[in-house]
PDB file of C-alpha atoms in Angstrom:
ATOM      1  CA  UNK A  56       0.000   0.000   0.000  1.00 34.00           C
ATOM      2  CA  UNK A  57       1.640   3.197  -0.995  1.00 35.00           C
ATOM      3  CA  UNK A  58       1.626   6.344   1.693  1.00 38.00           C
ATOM      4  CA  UNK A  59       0.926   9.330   0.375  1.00 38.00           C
ATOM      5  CA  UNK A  60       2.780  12.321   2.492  1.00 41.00           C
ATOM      6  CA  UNK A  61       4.387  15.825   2.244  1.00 42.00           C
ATOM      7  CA  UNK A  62       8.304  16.359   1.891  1.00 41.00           C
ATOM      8  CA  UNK A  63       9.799  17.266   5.101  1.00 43.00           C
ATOM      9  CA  UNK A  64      11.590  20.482   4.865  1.00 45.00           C
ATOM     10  CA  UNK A  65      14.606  18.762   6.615  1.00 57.00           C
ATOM     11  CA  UNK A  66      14.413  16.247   3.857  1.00 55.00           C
ATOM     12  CA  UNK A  67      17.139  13.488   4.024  1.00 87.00           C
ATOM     13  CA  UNK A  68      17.734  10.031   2.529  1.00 96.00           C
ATOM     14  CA  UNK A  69      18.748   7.404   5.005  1.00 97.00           C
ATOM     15  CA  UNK A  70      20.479   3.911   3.963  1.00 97.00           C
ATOM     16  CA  UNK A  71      19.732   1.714   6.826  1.00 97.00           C
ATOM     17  CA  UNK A  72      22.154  -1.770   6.891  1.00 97.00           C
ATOM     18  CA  UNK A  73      22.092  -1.641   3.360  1.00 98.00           C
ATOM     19  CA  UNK A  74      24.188  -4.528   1.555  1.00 98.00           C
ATOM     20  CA  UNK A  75      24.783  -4.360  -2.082  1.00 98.00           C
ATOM     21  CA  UNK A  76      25.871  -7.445  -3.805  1.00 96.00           C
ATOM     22  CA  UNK A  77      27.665  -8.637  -7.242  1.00 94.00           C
ATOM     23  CA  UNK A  78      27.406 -12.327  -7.396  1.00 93.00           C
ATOM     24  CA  UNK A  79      29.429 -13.616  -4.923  1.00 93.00           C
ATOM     25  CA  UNK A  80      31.192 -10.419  -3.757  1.00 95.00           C
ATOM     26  CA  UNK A  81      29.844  -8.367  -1.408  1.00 97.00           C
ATOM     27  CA  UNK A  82      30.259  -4.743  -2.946  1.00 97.00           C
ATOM     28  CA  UNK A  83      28.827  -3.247   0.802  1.00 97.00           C
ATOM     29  CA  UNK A  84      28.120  -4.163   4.117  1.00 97.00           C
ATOM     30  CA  UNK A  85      25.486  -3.367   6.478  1.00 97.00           C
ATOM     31  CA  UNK A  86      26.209   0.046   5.589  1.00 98.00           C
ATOM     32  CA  UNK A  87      23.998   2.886   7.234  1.00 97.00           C
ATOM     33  CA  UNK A  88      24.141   6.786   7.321  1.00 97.00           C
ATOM     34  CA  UNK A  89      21.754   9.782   6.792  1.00 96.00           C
ATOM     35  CA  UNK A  90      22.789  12.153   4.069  1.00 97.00           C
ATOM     36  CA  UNK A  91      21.258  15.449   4.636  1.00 95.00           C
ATOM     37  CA  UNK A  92      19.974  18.633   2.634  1.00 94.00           C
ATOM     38  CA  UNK A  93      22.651  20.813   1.894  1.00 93.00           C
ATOM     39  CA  UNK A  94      25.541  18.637   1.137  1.00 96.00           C
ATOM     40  CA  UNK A  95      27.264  17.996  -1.909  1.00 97.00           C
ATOM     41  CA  UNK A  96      28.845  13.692  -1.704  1.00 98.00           C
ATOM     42  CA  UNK A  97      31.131  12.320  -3.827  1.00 98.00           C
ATOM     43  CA  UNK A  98      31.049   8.359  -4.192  1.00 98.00           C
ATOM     44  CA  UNK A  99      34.806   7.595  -4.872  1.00 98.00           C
ATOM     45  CA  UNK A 100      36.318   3.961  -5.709  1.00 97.00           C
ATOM     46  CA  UNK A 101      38.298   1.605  -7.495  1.00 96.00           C
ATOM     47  CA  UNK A 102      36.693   0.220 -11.005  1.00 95.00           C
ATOM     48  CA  UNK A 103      33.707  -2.289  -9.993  1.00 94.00           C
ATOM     49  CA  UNK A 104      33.353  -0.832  -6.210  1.00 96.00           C
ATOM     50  CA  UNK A 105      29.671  -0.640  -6.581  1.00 97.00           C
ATOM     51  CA  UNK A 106      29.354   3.316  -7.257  1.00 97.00           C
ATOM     52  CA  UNK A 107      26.804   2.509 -10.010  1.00 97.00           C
ATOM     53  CA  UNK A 108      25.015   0.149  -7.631  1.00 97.00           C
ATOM     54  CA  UNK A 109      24.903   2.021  -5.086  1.00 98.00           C
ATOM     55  CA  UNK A 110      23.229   5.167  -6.534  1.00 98.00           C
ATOM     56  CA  UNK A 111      21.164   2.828  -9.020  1.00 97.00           C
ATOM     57  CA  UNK A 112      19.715   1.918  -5.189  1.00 98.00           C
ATOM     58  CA  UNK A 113      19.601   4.706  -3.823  1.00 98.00           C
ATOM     59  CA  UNK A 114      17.442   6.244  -6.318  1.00 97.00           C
ATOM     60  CA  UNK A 115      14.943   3.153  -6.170  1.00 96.00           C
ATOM     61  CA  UNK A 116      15.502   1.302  -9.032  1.00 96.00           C
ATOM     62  CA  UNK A 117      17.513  -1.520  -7.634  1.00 96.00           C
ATOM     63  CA  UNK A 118      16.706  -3.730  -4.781  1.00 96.00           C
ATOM     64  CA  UNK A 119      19.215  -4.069  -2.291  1.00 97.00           C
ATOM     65  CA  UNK A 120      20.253  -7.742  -1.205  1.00 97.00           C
ATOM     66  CA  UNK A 121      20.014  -6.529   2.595  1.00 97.00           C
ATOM     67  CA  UNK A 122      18.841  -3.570   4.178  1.00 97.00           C
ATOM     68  CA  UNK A 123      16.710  -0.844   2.728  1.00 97.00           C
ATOM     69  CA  UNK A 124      16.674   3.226   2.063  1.00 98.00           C
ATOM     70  CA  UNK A 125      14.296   5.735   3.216  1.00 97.00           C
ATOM     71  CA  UNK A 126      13.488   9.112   1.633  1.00 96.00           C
ATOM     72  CA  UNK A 127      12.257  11.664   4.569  1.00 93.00           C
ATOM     73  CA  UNK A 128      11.928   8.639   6.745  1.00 93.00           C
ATOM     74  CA  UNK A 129      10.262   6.582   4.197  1.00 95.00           C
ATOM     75  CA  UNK A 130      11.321   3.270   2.466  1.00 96.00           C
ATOM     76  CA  UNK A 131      11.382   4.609  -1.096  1.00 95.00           C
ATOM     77  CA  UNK A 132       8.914   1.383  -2.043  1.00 93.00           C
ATOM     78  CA  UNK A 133       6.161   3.328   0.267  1.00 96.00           C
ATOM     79  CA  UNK A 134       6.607   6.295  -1.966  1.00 96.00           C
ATOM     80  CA  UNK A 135       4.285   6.877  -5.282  1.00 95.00           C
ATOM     81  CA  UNK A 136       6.093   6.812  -8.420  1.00 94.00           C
ATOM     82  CA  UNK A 137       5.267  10.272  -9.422  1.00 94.00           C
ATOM     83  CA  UNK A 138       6.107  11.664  -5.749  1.00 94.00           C
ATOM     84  CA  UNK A 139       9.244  10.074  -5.921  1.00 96.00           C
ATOM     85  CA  UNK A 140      10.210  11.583  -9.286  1.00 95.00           C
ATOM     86  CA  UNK A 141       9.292  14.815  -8.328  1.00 95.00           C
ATOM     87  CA  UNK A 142      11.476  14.149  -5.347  1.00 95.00           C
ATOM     88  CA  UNK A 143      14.857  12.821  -6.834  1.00 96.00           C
ATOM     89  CA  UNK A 144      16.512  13.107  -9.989  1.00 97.00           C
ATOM     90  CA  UNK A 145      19.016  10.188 -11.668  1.00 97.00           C
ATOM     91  CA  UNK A 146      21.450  10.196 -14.171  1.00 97.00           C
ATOM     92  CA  UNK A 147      22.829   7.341 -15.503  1.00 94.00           C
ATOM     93  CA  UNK A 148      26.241   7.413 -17.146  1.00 89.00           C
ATOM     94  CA  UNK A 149      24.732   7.365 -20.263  1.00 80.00           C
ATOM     95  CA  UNK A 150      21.623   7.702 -21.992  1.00 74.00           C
ATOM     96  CA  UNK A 151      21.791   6.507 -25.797  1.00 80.00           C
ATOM     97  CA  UNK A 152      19.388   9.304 -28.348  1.00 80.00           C
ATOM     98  CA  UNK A 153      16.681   6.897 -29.549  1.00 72.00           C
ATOM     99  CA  UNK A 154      15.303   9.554 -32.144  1.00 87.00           C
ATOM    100  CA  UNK A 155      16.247  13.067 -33.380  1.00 94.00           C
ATOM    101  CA  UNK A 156      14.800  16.081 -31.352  1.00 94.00           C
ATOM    102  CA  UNK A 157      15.709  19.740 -30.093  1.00 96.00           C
ATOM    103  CA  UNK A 158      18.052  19.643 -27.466  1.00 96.00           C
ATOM    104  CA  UNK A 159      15.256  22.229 -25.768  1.00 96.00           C
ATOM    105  CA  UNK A 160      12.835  19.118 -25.961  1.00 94.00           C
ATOM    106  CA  UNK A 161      15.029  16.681 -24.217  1.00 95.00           C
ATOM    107  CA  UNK A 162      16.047  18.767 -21.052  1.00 96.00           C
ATOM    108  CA  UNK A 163      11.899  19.564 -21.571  1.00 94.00           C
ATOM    109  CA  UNK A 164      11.741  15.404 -21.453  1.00 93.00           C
ATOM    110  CA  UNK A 165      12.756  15.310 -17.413  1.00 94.00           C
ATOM    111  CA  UNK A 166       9.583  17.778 -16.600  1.00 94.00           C
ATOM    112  CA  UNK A 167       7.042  14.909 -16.620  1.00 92.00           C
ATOM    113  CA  UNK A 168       6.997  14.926 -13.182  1.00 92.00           C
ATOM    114  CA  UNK A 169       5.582  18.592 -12.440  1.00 90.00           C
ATOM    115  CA  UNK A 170       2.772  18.493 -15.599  1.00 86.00           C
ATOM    116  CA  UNK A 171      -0.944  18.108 -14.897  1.00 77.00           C
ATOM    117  CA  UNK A 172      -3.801  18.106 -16.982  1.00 68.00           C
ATOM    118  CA  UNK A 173      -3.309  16.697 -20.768  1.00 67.00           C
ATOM    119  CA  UNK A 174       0.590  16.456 -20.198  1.00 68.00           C
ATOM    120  CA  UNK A 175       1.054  20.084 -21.737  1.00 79.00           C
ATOM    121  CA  UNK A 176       4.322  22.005 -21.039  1.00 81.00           C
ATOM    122  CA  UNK A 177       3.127  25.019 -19.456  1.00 87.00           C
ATOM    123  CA  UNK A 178       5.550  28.670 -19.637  1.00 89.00           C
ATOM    124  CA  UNK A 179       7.002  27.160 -16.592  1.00 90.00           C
ATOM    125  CA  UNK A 180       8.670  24.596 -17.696  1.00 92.00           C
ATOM    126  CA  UNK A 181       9.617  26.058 -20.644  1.00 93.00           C
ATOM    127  CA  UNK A 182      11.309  28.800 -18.189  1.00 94.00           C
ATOM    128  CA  UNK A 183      13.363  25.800 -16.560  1.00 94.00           C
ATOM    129  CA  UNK A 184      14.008  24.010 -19.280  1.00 95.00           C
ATOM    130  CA  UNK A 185      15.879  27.114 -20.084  1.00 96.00           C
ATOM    131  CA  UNK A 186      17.110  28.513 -16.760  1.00 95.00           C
ATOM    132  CA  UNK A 187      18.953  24.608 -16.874  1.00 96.00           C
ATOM    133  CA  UNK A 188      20.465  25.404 -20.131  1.00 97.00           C
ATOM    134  CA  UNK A 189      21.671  28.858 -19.084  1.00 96.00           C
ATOM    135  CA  UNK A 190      23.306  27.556 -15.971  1.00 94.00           C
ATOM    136  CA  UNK A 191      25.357  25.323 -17.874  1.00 94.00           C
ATOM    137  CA  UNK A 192      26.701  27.724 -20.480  1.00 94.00           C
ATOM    138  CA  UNK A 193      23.549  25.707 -23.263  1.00 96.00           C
ATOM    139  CA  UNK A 194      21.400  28.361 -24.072  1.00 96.00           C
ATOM    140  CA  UNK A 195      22.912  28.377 -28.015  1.00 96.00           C
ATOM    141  CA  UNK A 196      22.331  24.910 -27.880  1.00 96.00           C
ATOM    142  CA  UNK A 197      18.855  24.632 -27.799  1.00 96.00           C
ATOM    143  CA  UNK A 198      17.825  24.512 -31.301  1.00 96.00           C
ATOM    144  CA  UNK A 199      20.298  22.048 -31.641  1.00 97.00           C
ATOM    145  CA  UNK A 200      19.721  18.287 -32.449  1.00 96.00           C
ATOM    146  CA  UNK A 201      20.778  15.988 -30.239  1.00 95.00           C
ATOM    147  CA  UNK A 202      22.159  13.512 -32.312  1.00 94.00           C
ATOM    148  CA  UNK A 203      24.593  16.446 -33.798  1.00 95.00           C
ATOM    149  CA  UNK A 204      26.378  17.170 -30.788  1.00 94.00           C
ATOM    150  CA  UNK A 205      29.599  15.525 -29.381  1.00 93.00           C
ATOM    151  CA  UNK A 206      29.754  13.317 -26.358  1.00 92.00           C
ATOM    152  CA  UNK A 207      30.735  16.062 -24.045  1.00 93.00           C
ATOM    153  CA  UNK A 208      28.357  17.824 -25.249  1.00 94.00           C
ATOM    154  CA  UNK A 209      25.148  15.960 -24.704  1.00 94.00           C
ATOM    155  CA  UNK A 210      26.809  15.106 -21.145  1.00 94.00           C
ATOM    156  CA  UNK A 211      26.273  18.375 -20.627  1.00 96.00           C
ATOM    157  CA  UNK A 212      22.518  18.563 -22.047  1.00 96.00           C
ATOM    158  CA  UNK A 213      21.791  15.598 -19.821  1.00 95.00           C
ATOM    159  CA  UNK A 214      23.026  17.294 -16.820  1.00 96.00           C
ATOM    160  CA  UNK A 215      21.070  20.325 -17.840  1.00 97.00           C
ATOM    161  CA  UNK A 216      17.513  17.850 -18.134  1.00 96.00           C
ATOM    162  CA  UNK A 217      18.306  16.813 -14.500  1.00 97.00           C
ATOM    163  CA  UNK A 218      18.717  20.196 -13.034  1.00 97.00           C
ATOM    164  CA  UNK A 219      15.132  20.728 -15.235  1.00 96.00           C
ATOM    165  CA  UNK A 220      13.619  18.168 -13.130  1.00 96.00           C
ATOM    166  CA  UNK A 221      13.733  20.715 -10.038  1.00 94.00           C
ATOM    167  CA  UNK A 222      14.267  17.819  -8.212  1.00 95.00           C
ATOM    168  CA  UNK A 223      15.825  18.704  -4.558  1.00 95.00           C
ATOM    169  CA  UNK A 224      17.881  15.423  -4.412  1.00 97.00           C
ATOM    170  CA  UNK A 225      20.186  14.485  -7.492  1.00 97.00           C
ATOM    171  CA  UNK A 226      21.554  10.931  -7.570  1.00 98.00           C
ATOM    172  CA  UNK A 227      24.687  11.701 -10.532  1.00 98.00           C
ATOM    173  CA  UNK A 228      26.786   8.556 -12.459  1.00 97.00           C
ATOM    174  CA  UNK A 229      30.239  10.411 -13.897  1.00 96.00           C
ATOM    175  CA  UNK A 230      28.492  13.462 -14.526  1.00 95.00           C
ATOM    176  CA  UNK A 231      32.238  14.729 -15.495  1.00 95.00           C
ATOM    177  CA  UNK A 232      32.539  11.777 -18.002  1.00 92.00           C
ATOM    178  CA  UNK A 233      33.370  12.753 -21.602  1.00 91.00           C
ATOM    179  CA  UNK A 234      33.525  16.686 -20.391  1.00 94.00           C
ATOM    180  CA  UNK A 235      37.121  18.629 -20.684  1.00 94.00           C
ATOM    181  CA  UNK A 236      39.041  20.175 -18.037  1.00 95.00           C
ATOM    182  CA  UNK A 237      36.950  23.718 -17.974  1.00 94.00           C
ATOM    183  CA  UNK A 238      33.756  21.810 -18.672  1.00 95.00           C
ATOM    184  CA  UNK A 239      33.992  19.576 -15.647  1.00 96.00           C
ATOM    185  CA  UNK A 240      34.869  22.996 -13.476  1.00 96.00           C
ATOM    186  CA  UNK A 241      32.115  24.427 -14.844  1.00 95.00           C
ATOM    187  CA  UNK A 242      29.598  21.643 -14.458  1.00 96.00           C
ATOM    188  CA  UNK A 243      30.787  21.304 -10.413  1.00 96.00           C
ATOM    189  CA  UNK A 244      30.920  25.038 -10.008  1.00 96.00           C
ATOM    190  CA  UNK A 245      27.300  25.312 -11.105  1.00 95.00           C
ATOM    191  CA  UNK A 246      26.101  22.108  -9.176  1.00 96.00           C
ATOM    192  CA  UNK A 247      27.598  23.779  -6.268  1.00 95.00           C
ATOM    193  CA  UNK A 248      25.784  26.750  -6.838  1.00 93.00           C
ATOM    194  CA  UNK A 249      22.756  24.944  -7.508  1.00 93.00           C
ATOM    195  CA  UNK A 250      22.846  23.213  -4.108  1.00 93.00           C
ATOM    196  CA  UNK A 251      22.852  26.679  -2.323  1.00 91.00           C
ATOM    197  CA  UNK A 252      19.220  26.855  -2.560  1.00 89.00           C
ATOM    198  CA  UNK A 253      17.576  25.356   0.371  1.00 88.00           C
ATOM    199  CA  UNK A 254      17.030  21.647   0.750  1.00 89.00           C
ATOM    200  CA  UNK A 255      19.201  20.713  -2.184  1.00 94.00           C
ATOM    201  CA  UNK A 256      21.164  17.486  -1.972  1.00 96.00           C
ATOM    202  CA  UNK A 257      24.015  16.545  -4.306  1.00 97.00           C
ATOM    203  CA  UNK A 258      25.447  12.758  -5.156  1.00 98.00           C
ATOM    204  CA  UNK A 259      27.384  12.078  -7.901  1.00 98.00           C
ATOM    205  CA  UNK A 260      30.212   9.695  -8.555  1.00 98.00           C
ATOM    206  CA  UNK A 261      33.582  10.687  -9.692  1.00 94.00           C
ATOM    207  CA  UNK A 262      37.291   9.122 -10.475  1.00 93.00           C
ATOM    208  CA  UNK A 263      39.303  12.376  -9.656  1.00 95.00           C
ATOM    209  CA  UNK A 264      39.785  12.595  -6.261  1.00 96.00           C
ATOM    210  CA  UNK A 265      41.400  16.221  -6.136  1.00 96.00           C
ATOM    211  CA  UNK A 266      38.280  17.252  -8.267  1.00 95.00           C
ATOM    212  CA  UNK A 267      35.708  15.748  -4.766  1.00 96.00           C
ATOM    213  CA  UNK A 268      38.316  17.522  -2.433  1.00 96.00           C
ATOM    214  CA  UNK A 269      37.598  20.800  -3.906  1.00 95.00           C
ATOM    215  CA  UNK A 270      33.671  20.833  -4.697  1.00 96.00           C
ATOM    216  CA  UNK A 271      32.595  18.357  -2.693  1.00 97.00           C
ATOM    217  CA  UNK A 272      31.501  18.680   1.387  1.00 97.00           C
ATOM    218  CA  UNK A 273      31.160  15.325   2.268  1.00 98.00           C
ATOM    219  CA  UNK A 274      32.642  11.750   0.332  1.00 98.00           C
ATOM    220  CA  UNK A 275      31.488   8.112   0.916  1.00 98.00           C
ATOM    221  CA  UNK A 276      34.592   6.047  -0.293  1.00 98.00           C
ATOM    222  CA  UNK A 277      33.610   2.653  -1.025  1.00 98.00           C
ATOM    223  CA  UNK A 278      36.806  -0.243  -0.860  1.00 95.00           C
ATOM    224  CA  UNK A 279      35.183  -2.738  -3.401  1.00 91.00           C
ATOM    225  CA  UNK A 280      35.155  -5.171  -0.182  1.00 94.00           C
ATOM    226  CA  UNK A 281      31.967  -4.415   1.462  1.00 96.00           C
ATOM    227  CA  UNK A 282      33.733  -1.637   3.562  1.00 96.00           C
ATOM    228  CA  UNK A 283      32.477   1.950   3.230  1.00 97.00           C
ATOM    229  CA  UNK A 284      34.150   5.297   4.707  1.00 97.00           C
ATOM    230  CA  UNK A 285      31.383   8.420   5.208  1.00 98.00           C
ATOM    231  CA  UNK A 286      31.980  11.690   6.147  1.00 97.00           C
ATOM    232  CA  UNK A 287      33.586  15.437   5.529  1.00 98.00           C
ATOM    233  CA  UNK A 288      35.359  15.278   2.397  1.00 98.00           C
ATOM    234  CA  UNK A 289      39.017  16.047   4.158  1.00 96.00           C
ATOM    235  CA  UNK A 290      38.644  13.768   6.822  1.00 97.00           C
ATOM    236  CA  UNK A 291      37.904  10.607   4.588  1.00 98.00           C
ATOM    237  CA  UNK A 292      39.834  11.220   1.172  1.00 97.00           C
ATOM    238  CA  UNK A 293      42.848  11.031   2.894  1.00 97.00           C
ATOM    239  CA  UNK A 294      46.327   9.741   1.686  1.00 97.00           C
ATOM    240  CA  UNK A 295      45.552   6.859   4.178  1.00 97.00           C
ATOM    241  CA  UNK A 296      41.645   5.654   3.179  1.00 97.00           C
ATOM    242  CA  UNK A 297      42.499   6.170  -0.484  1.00 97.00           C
ATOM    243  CA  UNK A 298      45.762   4.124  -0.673  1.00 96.00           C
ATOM    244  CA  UNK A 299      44.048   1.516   1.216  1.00 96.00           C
ATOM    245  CA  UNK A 300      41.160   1.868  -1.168  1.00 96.00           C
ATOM    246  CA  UNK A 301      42.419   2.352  -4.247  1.00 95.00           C
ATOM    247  CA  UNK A 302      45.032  -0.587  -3.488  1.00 94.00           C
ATOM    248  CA  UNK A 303      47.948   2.210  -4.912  1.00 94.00           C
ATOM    249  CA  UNK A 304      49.909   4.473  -1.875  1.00 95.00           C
ATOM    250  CA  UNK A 305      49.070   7.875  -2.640  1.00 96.00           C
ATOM    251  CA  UNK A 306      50.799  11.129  -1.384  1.00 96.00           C
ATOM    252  CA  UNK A 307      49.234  14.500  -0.173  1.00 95.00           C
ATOM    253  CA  UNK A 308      51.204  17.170  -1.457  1.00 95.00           C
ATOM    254  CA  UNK A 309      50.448  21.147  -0.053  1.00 93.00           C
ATOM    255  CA  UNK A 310      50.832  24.356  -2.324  1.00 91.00           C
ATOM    256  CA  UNK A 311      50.083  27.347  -0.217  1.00 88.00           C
ATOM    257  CA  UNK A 312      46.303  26.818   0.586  1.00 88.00           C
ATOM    258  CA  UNK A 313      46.608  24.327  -2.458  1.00 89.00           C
ATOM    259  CA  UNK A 314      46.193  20.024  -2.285  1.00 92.00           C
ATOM    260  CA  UNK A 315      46.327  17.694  -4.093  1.00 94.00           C
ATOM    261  CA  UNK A 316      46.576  13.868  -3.770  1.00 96.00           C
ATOM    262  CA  UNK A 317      49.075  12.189  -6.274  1.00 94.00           C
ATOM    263  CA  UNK A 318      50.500   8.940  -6.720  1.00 94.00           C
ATOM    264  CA  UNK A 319      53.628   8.017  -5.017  1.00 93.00           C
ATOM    265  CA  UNK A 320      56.101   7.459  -6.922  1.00 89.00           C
ATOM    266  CA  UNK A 321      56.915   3.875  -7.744  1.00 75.00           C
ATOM    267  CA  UNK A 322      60.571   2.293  -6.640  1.00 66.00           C
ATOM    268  CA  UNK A 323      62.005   0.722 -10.320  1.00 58.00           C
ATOM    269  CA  UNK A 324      62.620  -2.528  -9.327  1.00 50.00           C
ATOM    270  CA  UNK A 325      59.099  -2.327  -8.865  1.00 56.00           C
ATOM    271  CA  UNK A 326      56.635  -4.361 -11.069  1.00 51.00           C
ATOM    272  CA  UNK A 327      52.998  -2.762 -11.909  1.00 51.00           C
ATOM    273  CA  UNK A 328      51.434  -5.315 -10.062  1.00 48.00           C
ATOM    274  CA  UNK A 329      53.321  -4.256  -7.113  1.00 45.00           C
ATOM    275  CA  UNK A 330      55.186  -7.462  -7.059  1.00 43.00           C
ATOM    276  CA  UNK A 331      59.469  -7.585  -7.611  1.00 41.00           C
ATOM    277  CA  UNK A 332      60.037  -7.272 -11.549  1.00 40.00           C
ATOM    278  CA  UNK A 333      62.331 -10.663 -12.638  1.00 41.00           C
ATOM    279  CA  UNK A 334      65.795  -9.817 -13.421  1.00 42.00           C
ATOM    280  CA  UNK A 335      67.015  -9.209 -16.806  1.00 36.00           C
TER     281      UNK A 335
END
């Protein structure tokens, strides 16, 4: 029976014992935390970690094999479909163009949630559909057609139909995939902005760990092992969690009010694997 119920203003999403599996590996373990409005997490980890899985879950769309997740205190299943749409926004690493259409139309595509009536866009979404496109340096883009633009580019577009969504919780797979240097600065430096409005939550996975240390608040670091570190950004992507993580010893180096984490450097007797290399 689904219960029908107002967001709290204090909205938060809460993974309670939650265990994530792959087969036989267990990608998490009884894992629980509340993530709260207002914070900007970065889900960091090696290749296969269970990043996808993770947010695929926490958005609904996956069952967990232990545990479950509430969404202002409750289990998403309890939530209506439409509610839950209008609640939290997903993007997927990718999202393959099925058909030709105005760029315009497919940020207009992630407004289902908020029409009434016949299904009509109304001025209003029309207005977000553009405010999205502004915010992301699009607004020349939306006459475009999809299918013309470059990878980076329709990353960018389907970042843009998220933030149309007006969802207050976004749930984001590599967002920064495909994008160059100033495009991924860009793309942070406007989701951080975004999130500045109240009740605004921000998820998204991401491979560069300097990248999470400067836009992020908070980081969940996952091991691939079932273990999972939560908490302020600087206190858990540290040389120490992310070596042990990432299976590779990594060094934090200091420039001024500058850091950055970088790879140690390898001894050269050293194999790749980490293992002695065999004399020659």
């Amino acid at each position: 029976m689904q219960t029908r119920h107002a967001p709290s203003h204090d909205a938060t999403l809460g993974a309670q014992r939650l265990t994530l599996r792959a087969g036989a590996r267990t990608l998490l373990d009884a894992f629980t935390h509340t993530f709260y409005a207002g914070e900007i997490w970065c889900i960091a980890g090696p290749n296969g970690a269970g990043k996808t899985t993770l947010l695929s879950t926490l958005a609904g769309l996956l069952q967990p094999s232990a545990g479950h997740v509430e969404l202002d205190g409750v289990r998403l299943a309890d939530w209506p479909p439409l509610s839950l749409a209008q609640r939290r926004a997903l993007m997927p690493q990718s999202a393959p163009d099925a058909f030709s259409a105005s760029v315009l139309d497919i940020v207009m595509l992630n407004r289902f949630p908020h029409l009434t009536g016949w299904g009509w866009e109304r001025e209003a979404d029309r207005e977000a559909a553009h405010a999205a496109l502004d915010l992301l340096g699009l607004a020349a883009f939306a006459a475009r057609d999809v299918l013309s633009l470059s990878g980076g580019e329709r990353q960018r577009v389907a970042l843009a139909a998220v933030l149309c969504q007006d969802a207050p919780l976004l749930l984001l797979d590599e967002p920064l995939a495909h994008l160059d240097l100033h495009h991924q600065i860009d793309c942070l430096e406007a989701l951080a902005a975004w999130t500045r409005a109240p009740r605004r939550t921000v998820m998204f996975s991401c491979h560069d760990l300097n990248f999470a240390r400067r836009f992020a608040t908070h980081a969940l670091l996952l091991d691939g092992a079932g273990g999972a570190y939560a908490g302020p950004v600087h206190d858990v992507l540290t040389p120490t969690l992310a070596s042990r993580a990432f299976g590779y010893p990594l060094l934090l180096i200091r420039d001024g009010e500058h850091e950055a984490l970088i790879p140690a450097p390898r001894a050269r007797h050293e194999s790749p694997a980490g293992h002695d290399a065999p004399a020659s």
